[in-house]
CSV table of C-alpha atoms and ligand atoms in Angstrom, one decimal:
chain,number,residue,atom,x,y,z
A,1349,MET,CA,80.7,79.7,102.2
A,1350,MET,CA,81.5,83.1,103.7
A,1351,SER,CA,83.7,85.3,101.4
A,1352,PRO,CA,86.9,86.7,102.8
A,1353,PRO,CA,86.9,90.4,104.0
A,1354,LEU,CA,87.0,93.0,101.3
A,1355,GLY,CA,88.2,96.6,101.8
A,1356,LEU,CA,87.7,99.8,99.7
A,1357,TYR,CA,90.4,102.5,99.5
A,1358,LEU,CA,89.7,105.9,97.9
A,1359,HIS,CA,92.6,108.1,97.0
A,1360,ILE,CA,91.7,111.8,97.2
A,1361,PRO,CA,94.6,113.4,95.3
A,1362,PHE,CA,94.6,117.0,96.7
A,1363,CYS,CA,96.5,118.9,99.4
A,1364,ARG,CA,96.7,122.6,100.0
A,1365,GLN,CA,100.5,122.4,99.6
A,1366,ARG,CA,103.1,119.6,99.4
A,1367,CYS,CA,105.1,118.8,102.5
A,1368,ASP,CA,108.9,118.6,101.9
A,1369,PHE,CA,109.1,114.8,102.5
A,1370,CYS,CA,106.0,113.7,100.6
A,1371,ALA,CA,106.2,111.7,97.4
A,1372,PHE,CA,102.5,110.7,97.1
A,1373,TYR,CA,100.7,111.4,93.9
A,1374,LEU,CA,98.7,114.6,94.5
A,1375,GLU,CA,97.7,117.9,93.0
A,1376,ILE,CA,97.4,121.3,94.7
A,1377,HIS,CA,93.7,121.7,95.6
A,1378,ARG,CA,91.6,123.9,93.2
A,1379,GLU,CA,87.8,124.0,93.6
A,1380,GLY,CA,87.0,123.3,89.9
A,1381,ARG,CA,89.4,120.4,89.6
A,1382,ALA,CA,88.1,118.9,92.9
A,1383,GLN,CA,84.5,119.1,91.8
A,1384,ALA,CA,85.3,117.4,88.5
A,1385,PHE,CA,87.3,114.7,90.4
A,1386,VAL,CA,84.4,114.0,92.8
A,1387,GLN,CA,82.1,113.3,89.7
A,1388,SER,CA,84.8,111.1,88.2
A,1389,LEU,CA,85.2,109.1,91.5
A,1390,ILE,CA,81.5,108.5,91.8
A,1391,GLN,CA,81.5,107.4,88.2
A,1392,GLU,CA,84.3,105.0,88.9
A,1393,ILE,CA,82.5,103.6,91.9
A,1394,GLY,CA,79.4,102.9,89.7
A,1395,LEU,CA,81.5,101.4,86.8
A,1396,SER,CA,83.5,99.2,89.2
A,1397,ALA,CA,80.2,97.8,90.6
A,1398,GLN,CA,78.7,97.3,87.1
A,1399,GLN,CA,81.8,95.4,86.0
A,1400,HIS,CA,81.6,93.2,89.1
A,1401,ILE,CA,85.2,93.9,90.1
A,1402,ALA,CA,84.0,93.6,93.7
A,1403,ALA,CA,81.6,90.8,92.9
A,1404,GLY,CA,78.8,92.1,95.1
A,1405,ARG,CA,80.7,91.2,98.3
A,1406,PRO,CA,80.0,93.2,101.4
A,1407,ILE,CA,82.8,95.7,102.2
A,1408,GLN,CA,84.2,95.4,105.7
A,1409,SER,CA,86.3,98.6,105.7
A,1410,VAL,CA,86.5,101.9,103.7
A,1411,TYR,CA,89.5,104.1,104.0
A,1412,ILE,CA,89.4,107.6,102.5
A,1413,GLY,CA,93.0,108.7,102.3
A,1414,GLY,CA,95.2,110.8,100.1
A,1415,GLY,CA,96.4,113.5,99.8
A,1416,THR,CA,94.2,115.3,102.3
A,1417,PRO,CA,90.5,114.1,101.9
A,1418,THR,CA,89.3,117.0,104.1
A,1419,VAL,CA,90.4,119.6,101.6
A,1420,LEU,CA,87.2,118.5,99.9
A,1421,ALA,CA,84.0,120.2,101.1
A,1422,THR,CA,82.2,118.0,103.6
A,1423,THR,CA,79.3,117.9,101.2
A,1424,GLN,CA,81.6,116.4,98.6
A,1425,LEU,CA,82.8,113.7,101.0
A,1426,ILE,CA,79.2,112.9,101.9
A,1427,ALA,CA,78.3,112.7,98.2
A,1428,ILE,CA,81.2,110.2,97.7
A,1429,LEU,CA,79.9,108.1,100.6
A,1430,SER,CA,76.5,108.2,99.2
A,1431,GLY,CA,77.9,107.0,95.8
A,1432,ILE,CA,79.5,104.1,97.6
A,1433,ARG,CA,76.3,103.2,99.4
A,1434,THR,CA,74.3,103.4,96.1
A,1435,HIS,CA,76.6,101.1,94.1
A,1436,LEU,CA,78.4,98.8,96.6
A,1437,ALA,CA,77.3,96.7,99.6
A,1438,LEU,CA,78.7,97.8,103.0
A,1439,ALA,CA,78.8,95.4,105.9
A,1440,SER,CA,76.6,96.6,108.8
A,1441,ASP,CA,79.6,97.1,111.0
A,1442,CYS,CA,81.8,98.6,108.3
A,1443,GLU,CA,84.8,100.6,109.6
A,1444,ILE,CA,84.9,103.9,107.6
A,1445,THR,CA,88.0,106.0,108.1
A,1446,VAL,CA,88.7,109.5,106.9
A,1447,GLU,CA,92.2,110.9,107.0
A,1448,ALA,CA,92.4,114.6,107.9
A,1449,HIS,CA,94.9,117.4,108.2
A,1450,PRO,CA,93.9,119.0,111.5
A,1451,SER,CA,93.8,122.5,109.9
A,1452,THR,CA,91.2,121.4,107.3
A,1453,ILE,CA,88.3,120.5,109.5
A,1454,SER,CA,85.8,122.2,111.8
A,1455,GLU,CA,83.6,120.8,114.6
A,1456,GLN,CA,80.6,121.3,112.3
A,1457,ASP,CA,82.4,119.2,109.5
A,1458,LEU,CA,83.1,116.5,112.1
A,1459,VAL,CA,79.5,116.4,113.3
A,1460,GLN,CA,78.3,116.0,109.7
A,1461,LEU,CA,80.8,113.3,108.9
A,1462,LEU,CA,79.8,111.3,112.0
A,1463,GLN,CA,76.1,111.6,111.0
A,1464,ALA,CA,77.0,110.4,107.5
A,1465,GLY,CA,78.5,107.2,108.9
A,1466,ILE,CA,82.2,107.9,109.3
A,1467,THR,CA,83.3,105.7,112.2
A,1468,ARG,CA,87.0,106.6,112.5
A,1469,MET,CA,89.1,109.8,112.1
A,1470,SER,CA,92.8,109.7,111.4
A,1471,PHE,CA,94.6,113.0,111.9
A,1472,GLY,CA,98.1,113.6,110.4
A,1473,ALA,CA,99.8,115.2,113.4
A,1474,GLU,CA,103.4,114.3,112.4
A,1475,SER,CA,104.9,115.9,115.5
A,1476,MET,CA,103.7,117.8,118.6
A,1477,GLU,CA,106.6,120.4,118.3
A,1478,ASP,CA,106.1,123.3,116.0
A,1479,GLY,CA,109.8,123.5,115.2
A,1480,ASP,CA,109.7,119.9,113.8
A,1481,LEU,CA,106.8,120.8,111.6
A,1482,ALA,CA,108.5,123.8,110.2
A,1483,ARG,CA,111.7,121.8,109.4
A,1484,ILE,CA,109.8,119.3,107.3
A,1485,GLY,CA,107.7,122.0,105.5
A,1486,ARG,CA,104.5,120.6,107.0
A,1487,PRO,CA,102.0,123.5,107.2
A,1488,GLY,CA,100.0,124.1,110.3
A,1489,ALA,CA,100.6,124.2,114.1
A,1490,VAL,CA,100.5,121.7,116.9
A,1491,CYS,CA,97.5,123.6,118.5
A,1492,GLU,CA,95.4,122.7,115.5
A,1493,THR,CA,96.0,119.0,116.2
A,1494,VAL,CA,94.9,119.5,119.8
A,1495,THR,CA,91.8,121.4,118.6
A,1496,ALA,CA,90.9,118.8,116.0
A,1497,MET,CA,91.2,116.0,118.6
A,1498,THR,CA,89.0,117.9,121.1
A,1499,GLN,CA,86.4,118.7,118.4
A,1500,ALA,CA,86.3,115.2,117.1
A,1501,ARG,CA,85.6,113.9,120.6
A,1502,ALA,CA,82.9,116.6,121.2
A,1503,ALA,CA,81.3,115.7,117.9
A,1504,GLY,CA,81.0,112.1,119.2
A,1505,PHE,CA,83.9,110.2,117.6
A,1506,THR,CA,85.2,107.4,119.8
A,1507,ASN,CA,87.8,106.0,117.5
A,1508,ILE,CA,90.5,108.6,116.7
A,1509,SER,CA,94.0,107.9,115.4
A,1510,LEU,CA,97.1,110.1,115.2
A,1511,ASP,CA,99.9,109.7,112.6
A,1512,LEU,CA,103.4,110.7,113.8
A,1513,MET,CA,106.8,110.7,112.2
A,1514,TYR,CA,110.2,110.4,113.9
A,1515,GLY,CA,113.8,110.9,113.0
A,1516,LEU,CA,112.9,114.3,111.6
A,1517,PRO,CA,115.7,116.8,110.9
A,1518,GLY,CA,116.9,118.4,114.1
A,1519,GLN,CA,114.6,116.2,116.3
A,1520,SER,CA,116.3,114.8,119.4
A,1521,LEU,CA,115.3,111.6,121.3
A,1522,GLU,CA,114.0,113.9,124.1
A,1523,GLY,CA,112.0,115.9,121.6
A,1524,TRP,CA,110.4,112.7,120.2
A,1525,GLN,CA,109.6,111.5,123.8
A,1526,ARG,CA,107.9,114.9,124.4
A,1527,THR,CA,105.8,114.4,121.3
A,1528,LEU,CA,104.8,111.0,122.5
A,1529,ALA,CA,104.0,112.2,126.0
A,1530,TYR,CA,101.9,115.1,124.6
A,1531,CYS,CA,100.0,112.7,122.3
A,1532,LEU,CA,99.2,110.4,125.2
A,1533,THR,CA,97.5,113.3,127.0
A,1534,LEU,CA,95.1,113.5,124.0
A,1535,GLU,CA,94.2,109.8,124.5
A,1536,PRO,CA,93.9,108.6,120.8
A,1537,THR,CA,92.7,105.0,120.4
A,1538,HIS,CA,95.4,104.4,117.8
A,1539,LEU,CA,98.8,105.7,116.9
A,1540,SER,CA,100.9,105.2,113.8
A,1541,CYS,CA,104.6,106.0,114.2
A,1542,TYR,CA,106.6,106.1,111.0
A,1543,ALA,CA,110.4,106.6,110.7
A,1544,LEU,CA,111.1,109.4,108.3
A,1545,THR,CA,112.4,108.0,105.0
A,1546,VAL,CA,113.8,110.2,102.3
A,1547,GLU,CA,112.0,109.7,99.0
A,1548,GLU,CA,113.5,110.6,95.7
A,1549,ASP,CA,112.6,113.9,94.0
A,1550,THR,CA,111.3,115.5,97.2
A,1551,ARG,CA,112.3,118.9,98.6
A,1552,LEU,CA,113.7,117.0,101.6
A,1553,ALA,CA,116.0,114.9,99.4
A,1554,SER,CA,117.2,118.0,97.6
A,1555,ASN,CA,117.8,119.8,101.0
A,1556,ILE,CA,119.8,116.9,102.2
A,1557,GLN,CA,121.8,116.7,99.0
A,1558,ARG,CA,122.6,120.5,99.4
A,1559,ARG,CA,123.5,120.0,103.1
A,1560,ARG,CA,120.7,122.3,104.1
A,1561,SER,CA,119.1,119.5,106.2
A,1562,PRO,CA,120.7,116.5,107.9
A,1563,ALA,CA,120.1,113.0,106.6
A,1564,PRO,CA,118.1,110.7,109.0
A,1565,ASP,CA,120.3,109.0,111.6
A,1566,GLU,CA,119.4,105.3,111.6
A,1567,GLY,CA,120.9,104.7,115.0
A,1568,LEU,CA,118.8,107.5,116.5
A,1569,GLN,CA,115.7,106.3,114.7
A,1570,ILE,CA,116.2,102.8,116.3
A,1571,GLU,CA,116.4,104.5,119.8
A,1572,MET,CA,113.2,106.5,119.0
A,1573,ASP,CA,111.4,103.3,117.9
A,1574,GLU,CA,112.4,101.6,121.1
A,1575,ALA,CA,111.2,104.7,123.1
A,1576,ALA,CA,107.8,104.5,121.3
A,1577,GLN,CA,107.4,100.8,122.1
A,1578,ARG,CA,108.3,101.4,125.7
A,1579,MET,CA,106.2,104.5,126.3
A,1580,LEU,CA,103.1,103.4,124.3
A,1581,GLY,CA,103.3,99.9,125.8
A,1582,ASP,CA,103.4,101.4,129.3
A,1583,ALA,CA,100.3,103.4,128.4
A,1584,GLY,CA,98.3,100.4,127.4
A,1585,TYR,CA,98.8,100.4,123.6
A,1586,GLU,CA,99.5,97.2,121.9
A,1587,ARG,CA,102.0,97.2,119.0
A,1588,TYR,CA,100.2,95.1,116.5
A,1589,GLU,CA,102.4,96.0,113.4
A,1590,VAL,CA,105.8,97.5,112.8
A,1591,SER,CA,104.5,101.1,112.8
A,1592,ASN,CA,101.1,100.7,114.5
A,1593,TYR,CA,99.9,100.8,118.0
A,1594,ALA,CA,96.3,100.5,119.3
A,1595,LYS,CA,94.3,100.3,122.5
A,1596,PRO,CA,92.8,96.8,122.8
A,1597,GLY,CA,90.0,96.4,120.1
A,1598,TYR,CA,91.1,99.4,118.1
A,1599,ALA,CA,93.6,98.0,115.5
A,1600,CYS,CA,92.7,99.5,112.1
A,1601,ARG,CA,90.7,96.9,110.3
A,1602,HIS,CA,91.5,98.3,106.9
A,1603,ASN,CA,95.3,98.3,107.3
A,1604,LEU,CA,95.2,94.8,108.7
A,1605,LEU,CA,93.8,93.7,105.3
A,1606,TYR,CA,97.1,94.8,103.7
A,1607,TRP,CA,99.2,92.9,106.1
A,1608,THR,CA,97.1,89.8,106.1
A,1609,ASN,CA,97.2,89.7,102.2
A,1610,GLY,CA,93.5,90.5,102.2
A,1611,GLU,CA,91.6,91.8,99.2
A,1612,TYR,CA,90.9,95.4,98.5
A,1613,LEU,CA,89.6,97.6,95.7
A,1614,GLY,CA,91.4,101.0,95.3
A,1615,LEU,CA,89.7,103.8,93.5
A,1616,GLY,CA,91.0,107.3,92.6
A,1617,PRO,CA,94.1,108.3,90.7
A,1618,SER,CA,97.2,106.1,91.6
A,1619,ALA,CA,95.1,103.8,93.8
A,1620,GLN,CA,96.1,100.1,93.9
A,1621,SER,CA,93.9,97.1,94.1
A,1622,TYR,CA,94.4,93.4,95.0
A,1623,LEU,CA,91.6,91.1,94.0
A,1624,ASP,CA,91.4,87.4,93.1
A,1625,GLY,CA,95.2,87.0,93.0
A,1626,THR,CA,95.6,90.0,90.7
A,1627,ARG,CA,97.3,93.4,91.5
A,1628,PHE,CA,96.1,96.3,89.4
A,1629,GLY,CA,96.6,100.1,89.7
A,1630,ASN,CA,95.0,103.3,88.4
A,1631,VAL,CA,96.7,105.9,86.3
A,1632,ALA,CA,98.6,108.4,88.5
A,1633,ASP,CA,97.5,111.5,86.6
A,1634,LEU,CA,94.3,113.4,87.4
A,1635,ALA,CA,93.6,114.7,83.8
A,1636,THR,CA,94.0,111.2,82.3
A,1637,TYR,CA,91.9,109.7,85.1
A,1638,ASP,CA,89.0,112.3,84.5
A,1639,THR,CA,89.2,111.7,80.7
A,1640,SER,CA,89.0,107.9,81.1
A,1641,LEU,CA,85.9,108.1,83.3
A,1642,ALA,CA,84.3,110.7,81.1
A,1643,GLU,CA,84.6,108.1,78.3
A,1644,ASN,CA,83.1,105.4,80.6
A,1645,ARG,CA,86.4,103.4,80.9
A,1646,LEU,CA,88.0,102.3,84.2
A,1647,PRO,CA,91.3,104.2,84.5
A,1648,ILE,CA,93.4,101.0,85.2
A,1649,ALA,CA,97.0,101.5,84.0
A,1650,ASP,CA,98.6,98.2,84.9
A,1651,ARG,CA,97.6,94.7,86.0
A,1652,ILE,CA,99.6,91.7,87.1
A,1653,ARG,CA,98.4,88.3,87.9
A,1654,LEU,CA,100.4,86.7,90.8
A,1655,SER,CA,101.3,83.0,90.7
A,1656,GLU,CA,100.6,81.0,93.8
A,1657,GLU,CA,104.2,81.3,94.9
A,1658,GLU,CA,104.1,85.1,94.5
A,1659,GLN,CA,100.9,85.3,96.5
A,1660,LEU,CA,102.5,83.2,99.3
A,1661,ARG,CA,105.7,85.4,99.1
A,1662,ASP,CA,103.6,88.6,99.6
A,1663,ALA,CA,101.6,87.0,102.4
A,1664,VAL,CA,104.8,86.0,104.2
A,1665,ILE,CA,106.5,89.4,103.8
A,1666,PHE,CA,103.5,91.4,105.0
A,1667,GLY,CA,102.5,88.9,107.7
A,1668,LEU,CA,105.9,88.8,109.4
A,1669,ARG,CA,105.3,92.5,110.2
A,1670,LEU,CA,102.3,91.6,112.4
A,1671,ILE,CA,102.8,90.7,116.1
A,1672,GLN,CA,100.4,87.8,115.5
A,1673,GLY,CA,102.9,86.7,112.7
A,1674,ILE,CA,102.2,83.9,110.2
A,1675,PRO,CA,102.0,80.1,110.4
A,1676,THR,CA,105.6,78.8,110.5
A,1677,HIS,CA,105.1,76.3,107.8
A,1678,ARG,CA,104.2,79.1,105.4
A,1679,LEU,CA,107.6,80.8,106.0
A,1680,HIS,CA,109.4,77.6,105.2
A,1681,GLN,CA,107.3,76.8,102.2
A,1682,HIS,CA,108.1,80.3,100.8
A,1683,ALA,CA,111.8,79.7,101.6
A,1684,ALA,CA,111.7,76.4,99.6
A,1685,ASN,CA,109.8,78.1,96.7
A,1686,TYR,CA,112.4,80.9,96.3
A,1687,GLY,CA,115.6,79.1,97.3
A,1688,HIS,CA,115.7,81.3,100.5
A,1689,ALA,CA,116.4,78.5,103.0
A,1690,ALA,CA,119.9,79.8,103.9
A,1691,ILE,CA,118.7,83.4,104.2
A,1692,THR,CA,115.8,82.3,106.4
A,1693,ALA,CA,118.0,80.1,108.6
A,1694,ARG,CA,120.4,83.1,109.0
A,1695,LEU,CA,117.5,85.5,110.0
A,1696,LEU,CA,116.3,82.9,112.5
A,1697,ALA,CA,119.9,82.4,113.9
A,1698,GLN,CA,120.3,86.2,114.2
A,1699,GLN,CA,117.0,86.2,116.1
A,1700,LEU,CA,115.6,88.8,113.6
A,1701,ILE,CA,112.7,86.4,113.0
A,1702,GLU,CA,111.4,84.4,115.9
A,1703,GLU,CA,109.4,81.1,115.9
A,1704,ASP,CA,107.3,79.9,118.7
A,1705,GLY,CA,106.2,76.5,117.5
A,1706,GLU,CA,103.4,77.2,115.1
A,1707,ARG,CA,103.8,81.0,114.4
A,1708,SER,CA,106.7,83.1,113.1
A,1709,ARG,CA,107.1,86.9,113.2
A,1710,LEU,CA,109.8,89.6,113.2
A,1711,SER,CA,111.5,89.9,116.6
A,1712,ALA,CA,111.6,93.3,118.4
A,1713,ARG,CA,115.1,93.8,116.7
A,1714,GLY,CA,113.8,92.4,113.4
A,1715,ARG,CA,110.9,95.0,113.4
A,1716,LEU,CA,113.6,97.7,113.4
A,1717,GLN,CA,114.9,96.2,110.1
A,1718,ALA,CA,111.6,95.2,108.6
A,1719,ASP,CA,112.2,96.7,105.1
A,1720,THR,CA,115.7,95.2,104.8
A,1721,ILE,CA,114.4,91.8,105.8
A,1722,ALA,CA,111.5,92.1,103.3
A,1723,GLY,CA,114.1,92.8,100.6
A,1724,GLN,CA,116.0,89.7,101.5
A,1725,LEU,CA,112.9,87.5,101.5
A,1726,TYR,CA,111.5,88.9,98.2
B,66,LIG,S1,99.5,116.7,103.9
B,66,LIG,FE1,100.0,114.5,103.8
B,66,LIG,S2,99.6,113.9,101.6
B,66,LIG,FE2,99.6,116.2,101.7
B,66,LIG,S3,101.6,116.7,101.1
B,66,LIG,FE3,101.7,116.6,103.4
B,66,LIG,S4,102.3,114.5,103.8
B,66,LIG,FE4,101.7,114.6,101.6
């Protein structure tokens, strides 16, 4: 019997500086700490393989995210890839993505990454207007995104994604439409469009509290979401998930794993895994992570085994975000398990969830309230 797809996520916990809105676990990049981390990560890959956490199954997708993976030297990234190949089995058509901040990569780096087997680059553009970037404390300039895209193409990459955010302080609907139009001229194969959310304990949250920055306007964010759907749809991109658009054949295989309740192994500080009905996560502290691996122990901080009902709950909540949706009988089974029949009936009556016979999914309006609906179905 063929085993289901397995993904591998690596969290590189370094950035050159922290953007105002970012709440990810990360450290400011220092060469010495980065070198120690690379050794720890390769050690973790080897230990995970020895302890059969991935059970020798071929890995269909690798996603190197963070943080900013490309603050590491390209030789360090290639050493990590080589560690993966030594200890784990990669499928022959494995999708291997590296996230990059456009200012941290050169054409030479891109050529080397392609030669090392990276198949997909994902650039964190955030906006194509320098004023927007300045207002969210995101270092760098729009021209660096344009250069990175051009150089990635020249290096030979054919699968390139851009990450964007909307609803930024001071951003108008017209400004967002200009960003989208500019991105379309760069012809990425994939676009992620995330509504800005204000995370606790970030500089943005503090700026909003002190009235130095306006809070996101939900009504405007909905208009921006609709504009993205219209403009990107007209340009031939398919919205395959709440925040993700791709040219046909370019949906991100790794991210699809999360939304189809697939299995993945996460390595690096704070990385999360889901294998064999169990969710487990690594310690979110680089020093503790390094110490644990120096002592030959996996740095797992918490582990929870999900019941069958909880596995179905997660599959329903994630799967409704996809345009392909989920089998309708699974939605109703989950509603019966959790006593959510009335809530589900209301979401259907309000046309926030739509059913077309055998499949159910969030409607266009439901996608705009995806997180609220997930909370109601939890
Ligand atoms: S570059 Fe990305 S990961 Fe790093 S601080 Fe900014 S948003 Fe966070």
